[in-house]
Tab-separated table of C-alpha atoms and ligand atoms in Angstrom:
chain	number	residue	atom	x	y	z
X	1	UNK	CA	18.980	7.197	12.215
X	2	UNK	CA	21.705	4.823	10.997
X	3	UNK	CA	24.869	6.066	9.266
X	4	UNK	CA	23.302	5.166	5.901
X	5	UNK	CA	20.324	7.422	6.568
X	6	UNK	CA	22.428	10.414	7.684
X	7	UNK	CA	24.879	10.549	4.789
X	8	UNK	CA	24.370	12.975	1.895
X	9	UNK	CA	23.607	10.845	-1.110
X	10	UNK	CA	24.212	11.992	-4.683
X	11	UNK	CA	23.487	10.441	-8.049
X	12	UNK	CA	27.199	9.616	-8.373
X	13	UNK	CA	26.845	7.118	-5.537
X	14	UNK	CA	24.801	4.868	-7.856
X	15	UNK	CA	25.124	2.885	-11.068
X	16	UNK	CA	21.716	3.159	-12.738
X	17	UNK	CA	20.185	0.005	-14.246
X	18	UNK	CA	16.998	-0.861	-16.120
X	19	UNK	CA	13.747	1.064	-15.588
X	20	UNK	CA	11.438	-0.816	-13.186
X	21	UNK	CA	8.314	1.166	-13.957
X	22	UNK	CA	6.713	4.500	-14.482
X	23	UNK	CA	4.921	6.287	-11.679
X	24	UNK	CA	2.760	9.395	-11.688
X	25	UNK	CA	5.692	11.757	-11.068
X	26	UNK	CA	8.595	9.986	-12.722
X	27	UNK	CA	10.416	6.718	-13.269
X	28	UNK	CA	11.778	4.060	-10.947
X	29	UNK	CA	15.132	2.461	-11.833
X	30	UNK	CA	17.098	-0.509	-10.622
X	31	UNK	CA	20.330	0.882	-9.155
X	32	UNK	CA	23.450	-0.273	-7.337
X	33	UNK	CA	25.100	1.787	-4.610
X	34	UNK	CA	28.774	1.801	-5.634
X	35	UNK	CA	30.475	1.429	-2.235
X	36	UNK	CA	28.308	-1.355	-0.854
X	37	UNK	CA	27.192	-2.925	-4.174
X	38	UNK	CA	23.747	-2.865	-2.537
X	39	UNK	CA	20.921	-3.191	-5.078
X	40	UNK	CA	18.119	-0.651	-4.597
X	41	UNK	CA	15.203	0.874	-6.466
X	42	UNK	CA	15.785	4.555	-7.230
X	43	UNK	CA	12.533	6.479	-7.586
X	44	UNK	CA	13.024	9.703	-9.520
X	45	UNK	CA	10.348	12.396	-9.097
X	46	UNK	CA	10.275	15.652	-11.063
X	47	UNK	CA	10.028	18.716	-8.853
X	48	UNK	CA	7.994	20.566	-11.481
X	49	UNK	CA	5.335	17.858	-11.471
X	50	UNK	CA	5.322	17.632	-7.684
X	51	UNK	CA	4.756	21.382	-7.501
X	52	UNK	CA	2.049	21.330	-10.169
X	53	UNK	CA	0.166	18.640	-8.236
X	54	UNK	CA	0.842	20.408	-4.906
X	55	UNK	CA	2.058	17.185	-3.324
X	56	UNK	CA	5.477	18.465	-2.228
X	57	UNK	CA	4.517	18.643	1.471
X	58	UNK	CA	2.752	15.298	1.344
X	59	UNK	CA	5.848	13.703	-0.163
X	60	UNK	CA	8.132	15.215	2.512
X	61	UNK	CA	5.901	13.973	5.335
X	62	UNK	CA	5.481	10.523	3.827
X	63	UNK	CA	9.252	10.217	3.281
X	64	UNK	CA	9.705	11.229	6.909
X	65	UNK	CA	7.266	8.516	8.047
X	66	UNK	CA	8.450	5.820	5.640
X	67	UNK	CA	12.121	6.235	6.599
X	68	UNK	CA	11.267	5.425	10.242
X	69	UNK	CA	9.196	2.294	9.575
X	70	UNK	CA	10.989	-1.038	9.932
X	71	UNK	CA	8.899	-4.110	9.185
X	72	UNK	CA	9.464	-7.123	6.874
X	73	UNK	CA	6.183	-6.371	5.050
X	74	UNK	CA	6.790	-2.638	4.614
X	75	UNK	CA	9.074	-1.501	1.796
X	76	UNK	CA	12.127	0.252	3.270
X	77	UNK	CA	13.033	3.834	2.392
X	78	UNK	CA	16.812	4.017	2.916
X	79	UNK	CA	17.200	7.698	2.124
X	80	UNK	CA	16.605	10.481	-0.344
X	81	UNK	CA	18.391	13.339	-2.067
X	82	UNK	CA	17.573	15.953	-4.657
X	83	UNK	CA	19.211	18.060	-7.358
X	84	UNK	CA	18.031	21.040	-9.374
X	85	UNK	CA	15.106	19.302	-11.073
X	86	UNK	CA	14.433	16.003	-9.332
X	87	UNK	CA	13.891	14.320	-5.998
X	88	UNK	CA	15.357	10.820	-5.651
X	89	UNK	CA	14.045	8.206	-3.208
X	90	UNK	CA	16.349	5.283	-2.352
X	91	UNK	CA	13.999	2.333	-1.865
X	92	UNK	CA	14.293	-1.347	-1.051
X	93	UNK	CA	14.134	-3.288	-4.336
X	94	UNK	CA	11.122	-5.635	-4.564
X	95	UNK	CA	12.486	-8.305	-6.884
X	96	UNK	CA	9.147	-9.928	-7.804
X	97	UNK	CA	7.381	-6.706	-8.766
X	98	UNK	CA	3.745	-5.815	-8.419
X	99	UNK	CA	1.152	-7.946	-6.670
X	100	UNK	CA	-1.408	-6.347	-9.009
X	101	UNK	CA	0.178	-8.003	-12.048
X	102	UNK	CA	0.371	-11.356	-10.249
X	103	UNK	CA	-3.360	-11.135	-9.394
X	104	UNK	CA	-4.231	-10.273	-12.992
X	105	UNK	CA	-2.193	-13.248	-14.205
X	106	UNK	CA	-3.700	-15.805	-11.771
X	107	UNK	CA	-7.182	-14.202	-11.917
X	108	UNK	CA	-7.564	-15.007	-8.185
X	109	UNK	CA	-5.374	-16.580	-5.469
X	110	UNK	CA	-5.721	-19.853	-3.562
X	111	UNK	CA	-7.098	-19.552	-0.028
X	112	UNK	CA	-3.655	-20.368	1.364
X	113	UNK	CA	-1.933	-17.657	-0.688
X	114	UNK	CA	-4.678	-15.111	0.069
X	115	UNK	CA	-4.603	-15.884	3.812
X	116	UNK	CA	-0.794	-15.655	3.904
X	117	UNK	CA	-0.888	-12.213	2.245
X	118	UNK	CA	-3.744	-10.990	4.481
X	119	UNK	CA	-1.924	-12.149	7.637
X	120	UNK	CA	1.311	-10.373	6.651
X	121	UNK	CA	-0.602	-7.192	5.812
X	122	UNK	CA	-2.412	-7.394	9.151
X	123	UNK	CA	0.939	-7.688	10.970
X	124	UNK	CA	2.335	-4.706	9.025
X	125	UNK	CA	-0.775	-2.638	9.846
X	126	UNK	CA	-0.660	-3.600	13.546
X	127	UNK	CA	2.936	-2.329	13.524
X	128	UNK	CA	1.901	0.935	11.781
X	129	UNK	CA	-1.134	1.544	14.031
X	130	UNK	CA	1.167	0.987	17.029
X	131	UNK	CA	3.105	3.995	15.725
X	132	UNK	CA	-0.093	6.027	15.097
X	133	UNK	CA	0.397	5.696	11.366
X	134	UNK	CA	-2.673	4.758	9.356
X	135	UNK	CA	-2.380	3.793	5.725
X	136	UNK	CA	-5.648	4.803	4.003
X	137	UNK	CA	-4.586	3.470	0.647
X	138	UNK	CA	-4.229	-0.315	0.790
X	139	UNK	CA	-4.838	-1.643	-2.720
X	140	UNK	CA	-3.104	-4.147	-5.039
X	141	UNK	CA	-1.253	-1.377	-6.944
X	142	UNK	CA	0.504	-0.370	-3.735
X	143	UNK	CA	1.726	-3.858	-2.872
X	144	UNK	CA	5.011	-5.250	-4.154
X	145	UNK	CA	6.546	-8.713	-3.830
X	146	UNK	CA	10.016	-9.334	-2.385
X	147	UNK	CA	12.570	-11.901	-3.580
X	148	UNK	CA	11.149	-14.618	-1.273
X	149	UNK	CA	7.573	-13.937	-2.403
X	150	UNK	CA	6.787	-11.850	0.679
X	151	UNK	CA	4.424	-8.897	0.467
X	152	UNK	CA	5.721	-5.314	0.822
X	153	UNK	CA	3.435	-2.343	1.362
X	154	UNK	CA	5.059	0.136	-0.997
X	155	UNK	CA	2.771	3.122	-1.033
X	156	UNK	CA	3.766	6.553	0.300
X	157	UNK	CA	0.172	7.497	1.070
X	158	UNK	CA	0.694	7.199	4.836
X	159	UNK	CA	-0.717	9.736	7.205
X	160	UNK	CA	0.495	10.120	10.789
X	161	UNK	CA	-2.549	11.741	12.341
X	162	UNK	CA	-6.000	10.272	12.405
X	163	UNK	CA	-7.511	13.511	11.188
X	164	UNK	CA	-10.019	13.561	8.397
X	165	UNK	CA	-8.173	14.068	5.108
X	166	UNK	CA	-9.918	14.713	1.800
X	167	UNK	CA	-8.780	12.378	-0.896
X	168	UNK	CA	-7.380	15.150	-3.139
X	169	UNK	CA	-5.669	12.576	-5.329
X	170	UNK	CA	-8.036	10.924	-7.744
X	171	UNK	CA	-7.962	7.151	-7.905
X	172	UNK	CA	-10.317	4.255	-7.437
X	173	UNK	CA	-12.989	4.504	-4.754
X	174	UNK	CA	-13.192	0.710	-4.535
X	175	UNK	CA	-11.072	0.408	-1.410
X	176	UNK	CA	-12.546	3.330	0.536
X	177	UNK	CA	-14.637	2.559	3.645
X	178	UNK	CA	-17.976	4.307	4.141
X	179	UNK	CA	-16.616	6.925	6.563
X	180	UNK	CA	-14.044	8.066	3.988
X	181	UNK	CA	-16.472	7.965	1.089
X	182	UNK	CA	-18.842	10.038	3.242
X	183	UNK	CA	-15.684	11.954	4.314
X	184	UNK	CA	-16.459	11.918	8.020
X	185	UNK	CA	-13.800	11.464	10.726
X	186	UNK	CA	-11.832	8.295	10.163
X	187	UNK	CA	-9.355	6.313	12.265
X	188	UNK	CA	-7.070	3.303	11.973
X	189	UNK	CA	-10.128	1.098	11.397
X	190	UNK	CA	-10.190	2.354	7.800
X	191	UNK	CA	-7.307	-0.013	7.129
X	192	UNK	CA	-9.341	-2.987	8.401
X	193	UNK	CA	-12.046	-2.195	5.845
X	194	UNK	CA	-9.490	-1.898	3.005
X	195	UNK	CA	-7.850	-5.163	4.059
X	196	UNK	CA	-11.284	-6.803	3.902
X	197	UNK	CA	-11.779	-5.432	0.386
X	198	UNK	CA	-8.339	-6.730	-0.549
X	199	UNK	CA	-9.054	-10.180	0.936
X	200	UNK	CA	-12.248	-10.381	-1.158
X	201	UNK	CA	-10.340	-9.336	-4.279
X	202	UNK	CA	-7.567	-11.904	-3.638
X	203	UNK	CA	-10.211	-14.659	-3.512
X	204	UNK	CA	-12.627	-13.528	-6.262
X	205	UNK	CA	-10.354	-11.479	-8.539
X	206	UNK	CA	-12.607	-8.396	-8.329
X	207	UNK	CA	-13.237	-5.937	-5.455
X	208	UNK	CA	-16.607	-6.423	-3.670
X	209	UNK	CA	-18.294	-3.102	-4.549
X	210	UNK	CA	-17.102	-2.739	-8.118
X	211	UNK	CA	-19.564	-1.026	-10.444
X	212	UNK	CA	-19.441	0.715	-13.819
X	213	UNK	CA	-20.146	4.194	-12.448
X	214	UNK	CA	-18.418	5.889	-9.476
X	215	UNK	CA	-21.856	6.753	-8.107
X	216	UNK	CA	-22.845	3.080	-8.079
X	217	UNK	CA	-19.612	2.059	-6.324
X	218	UNK	CA	-20.215	4.852	-3.807
X	219	UNK	CA	-23.763	3.580	-3.120
X	220	UNK	CA	-22.647	-0.057	-2.819
X	221	UNK	CA	-19.948	0.931	-0.302
X	222	UNK	CA	-22.149	3.063	1.940
X	223	UNK	CA	-24.883	0.397	1.862
X	224	UNK	CA	-22.258	-2.337	2.378
X	225	UNK	CA	-23.866	-4.161	-0.523
X	226	UNK	CA	-21.659	-7.262	-0.026
X	227	UNK	CA	-22.445	-10.263	-2.256
X	228	UNK	CA	-20.370	-13.443	-2.668
X	229	UNK	CA	-20.403	-14.950	-6.188
X	230	UNK	CA	-21.004	-18.707	-6.496
X	231	UNK	CA	-17.764	-19.048	-8.511
X	232	UNK	CA	-14.948	-19.444	-7.580
X	233	UNK	CA	-15.852	-21.656	-4.603
X	234	UNK	CA	-14.683	-19.928	-1.416
X	235	UNK	CA	-14.825	-21.407	2.090
X	236	UNK	CA	-17.452	-20.107	4.520
X	237	UNK	CA	-14.599	-19.328	6.949
X	238	UNK	CA	-13.161	-16.846	4.423
X	239	UNK	CA	-16.602	-15.284	3.857
X	240	UNK	CA	-17.099	-15.049	7.605
X	241	UNK	CA	-13.805	-13.138	8.008
X	242	UNK	CA	-14.610	-10.746	5.145
X	243	UNK	CA	-18.105	-10.143	6.567
X	244	UNK	CA	-16.588	-9.231	9.958
X	245	UNK	CA	-14.240	-6.684	8.322
X	246	UNK	CA	-16.670	-5.002	5.915
X	247	UNK	CA	-18.859	-3.505	8.631
X	248	UNK	CA	-20.161	0.055	8.228
X	249	UNK	CA	-19.658	1.030	11.869
X	250	UNK	CA	-15.834	1.230	12.023
X	251	UNK	CA	-15.809	0.436	15.766
X	252	UNK	CA	-17.509	-2.901	15.056
X	253	UNK	CA	-14.922	-4.140	12.527
X	254	UNK	CA	-12.860	-7.168	13.536
X	255	UNK	CA	-9.683	-5.776	15.192
X	256	UNK	CA	-6.465	-6.746	13.397
X	257	UNK	CA	-5.108	-8.839	16.282
X	258	UNK	CA	-8.408	-10.795	16.306
X	259	UNK	CA	-8.033	-11.305	12.545
X	260	UNK	CA	-4.769	-13.142	13.181
X	261	UNK	CA	-6.692	-15.562	15.466
X	262	UNK	CA	-9.533	-16.145	12.986
X	263	UNK	CA	-9.928	-19.872	12.027
X	264	UNK	CA	-9.524	-19.089	8.300
X	265	UNK	CA	-6.163	-17.394	8.932
X	266	UNK	CA	-5.035	-20.086	11.409
X	267	UNK	CA	-5.916	-22.861	8.949
X	268	UNK	CA	-4.581	-21.230	5.755
X	269	UNK	CA	-1.818	-18.676	6.379
X	270	UNK	CA	1.795	-19.864	6.177
X	271	UNK	CA	3.491	-19.373	9.552
X	272	UNK	CA	5.374	-16.055	9.362
V	1	ATP	N1	10.855	-0.691	-4.756
V	1	ATP	C1	10.502	-1.157	-5.955
V	1	ATP	N2	10.943	-2.355	-6.391
V	1	ATP	C2	10.579	-2.824	-7.595
V	1	ATP	N3	9.768	-2.183	-8.455
V	1	ATP	C3	9.294	-0.973	-8.072
V	1	ATP	C4	9.631	-0.407	-6.814
V	1	ATP	N4	9.019	0.798	-6.696
V	1	ATP	C5	8.328	0.973	-7.833
V	1	ATP	N5	8.475	-0.075	-8.661
V	1	ATP	C6	7.870	-0.214	-9.985
V	1	ATP	O1	7.703	1.102	-10.544
V	1	ATP	C7	6.314	1.367	-10.748
V	1	ATP	C8	6.004	2.810	-10.408
V	1	ATP	O2	6.366	3.042	-9.065
V	1	ATP	P1	5.307	3.725	-8.046
V	1	ATP	O3	3.997	2.993	-8.134
V	1	ATP	O4	5.933	3.834	-6.725
V	1	ATP	O5	5.139	5.147	-8.705
V	1	ATP	P2	3.906	6.055	-8.375
V	1	ATP	O6	2.664	5.356	-8.825
V	1	ATP	O7	4.200	7.409	-8.932
V	1	ATP	O8	3.953	6.111	-6.824
V	1	ATP	P3	2.672	5.959	-5.869
V	1	ATP	O9	2.073	4.616	-6.267
V	1	ATP	O10	3.262	5.992	-4.505
V	1	ATP	O11	1.795	7.122	-6.220
V	1	ATP	C9	5.581	0.406	-9.837
V	1	ATP	O12	4.312	0.127	-10.365
V	1	ATP	C10	6.492	-0.818	-9.864
V	1	ATP	O13	6.249	-1.609	-11.026
V	2	9QK	O1	14.203	21.965	-3.812
V	2	9QK	C1	13.800	21.487	-2.739
V	2	9QK	O2	14.205	21.838	-1.628
V	2	9QK	C2	12.764	20.357	-2.748
V	2	9QK	C3	12.915	19.326	-1.816
V	2	9QK	C4	11.980	18.297	-1.801
V	2	9QK	C5	12.089	17.186	-0.835
V	2	9QK	C6	12.921	17.305	0.271
V	2	9QK	C7	12.998	16.248	1.184
V	2	9QK	C8	12.276	15.105	1.003
V	2	9QK	C9	11.455	14.990	-0.117
V	2	9QK	F1	10.752	13.855	-0.304
V	2	9QK	C10	11.350	16.025	-1.029
V	2	9QK	N1	10.930	18.267	-2.644
V	2	9QK	C11	10.755	19.253	-3.551
V	2	9QK	C12	9.638	19.182	-4.410
V	2	9QK	C13	9.428	20.173	-5.352
V	2	9QK	C14	10.336	21.252	-5.447
V	2	9QK	C15	11.430	21.338	-4.616
V	2	9QK	C16	11.672	20.341	-3.647
V	3	MG	MG1	2.062	3.544	-8.177
């Protein structure tokens, strides 16, 4: 690890700025590291809440993984430290905030914007899968936007092994592929499914299997009840890509490197 990673950080190393948001286990603040004047996001997590939710080990492992990942579309974890009551994560600051908010504001994205985001996520996932890290939790809430408008996968829900993990944490089912919803063995192809769900949501403003009741969403996922609305107008190339990703048999999903060669991506994604 670099010198920055090894050093023992303390709260005194930082000037704390405005709150950037509230997470499940604490707040995230804008902060400046005093020696380097480097702007970061400081995520403060309360130990008591981490213990109550029994996520302490998950957090340690995810911090371990996240600190070793280096990719332009993956939010950097520079380091961490803790005191009596809190754990602090020193994160790359994503100046343009949450993709989720941007999607709500625009309702849905242009095909060029959607394809550019999908291509950068595919490259980030190819990088992760190359390191035997699968994500399992790709959704708009876990995507942030950097100062140049680039996408950053910001979630700590990484898992190293491709073993079958129950989703102990509650949260929307919308992005789960059939094998996870049916909680059978799953592998890196789960991320292809979630990326397909995300691509649909970028273009239509809603996820493909959304339903009022959890049980209905569950049924629509396992039946791959995929329907394309007539509005907004979306190219058949985009629908073709989504259809090749939202396939029940995970081994038949379009591999990520093939996604980057798909006509819709070639024609619409900004060159990286
Ligand atoms: N690196 C960052 N740069 C800018 N804003 C951030 C950053 N990290 C978090 N935020 C803001 O703070 C909010 C809460 O952070 P986060 O979502 O990480 O907390 P959490 O929901 O508890 O964590 P997780 O989503 O991993 O469970 C985010 O929704 C976002 O608005
Ligand atoms: O008091 C501790 O030793 C402690 C350390 C850590 C921790 C250590 C490294 C990385 C990381 F993300 C978290 N998390 C905790 C969560 C709850 C209660 C105590 C702790
Ligand atoms: Mg969050």
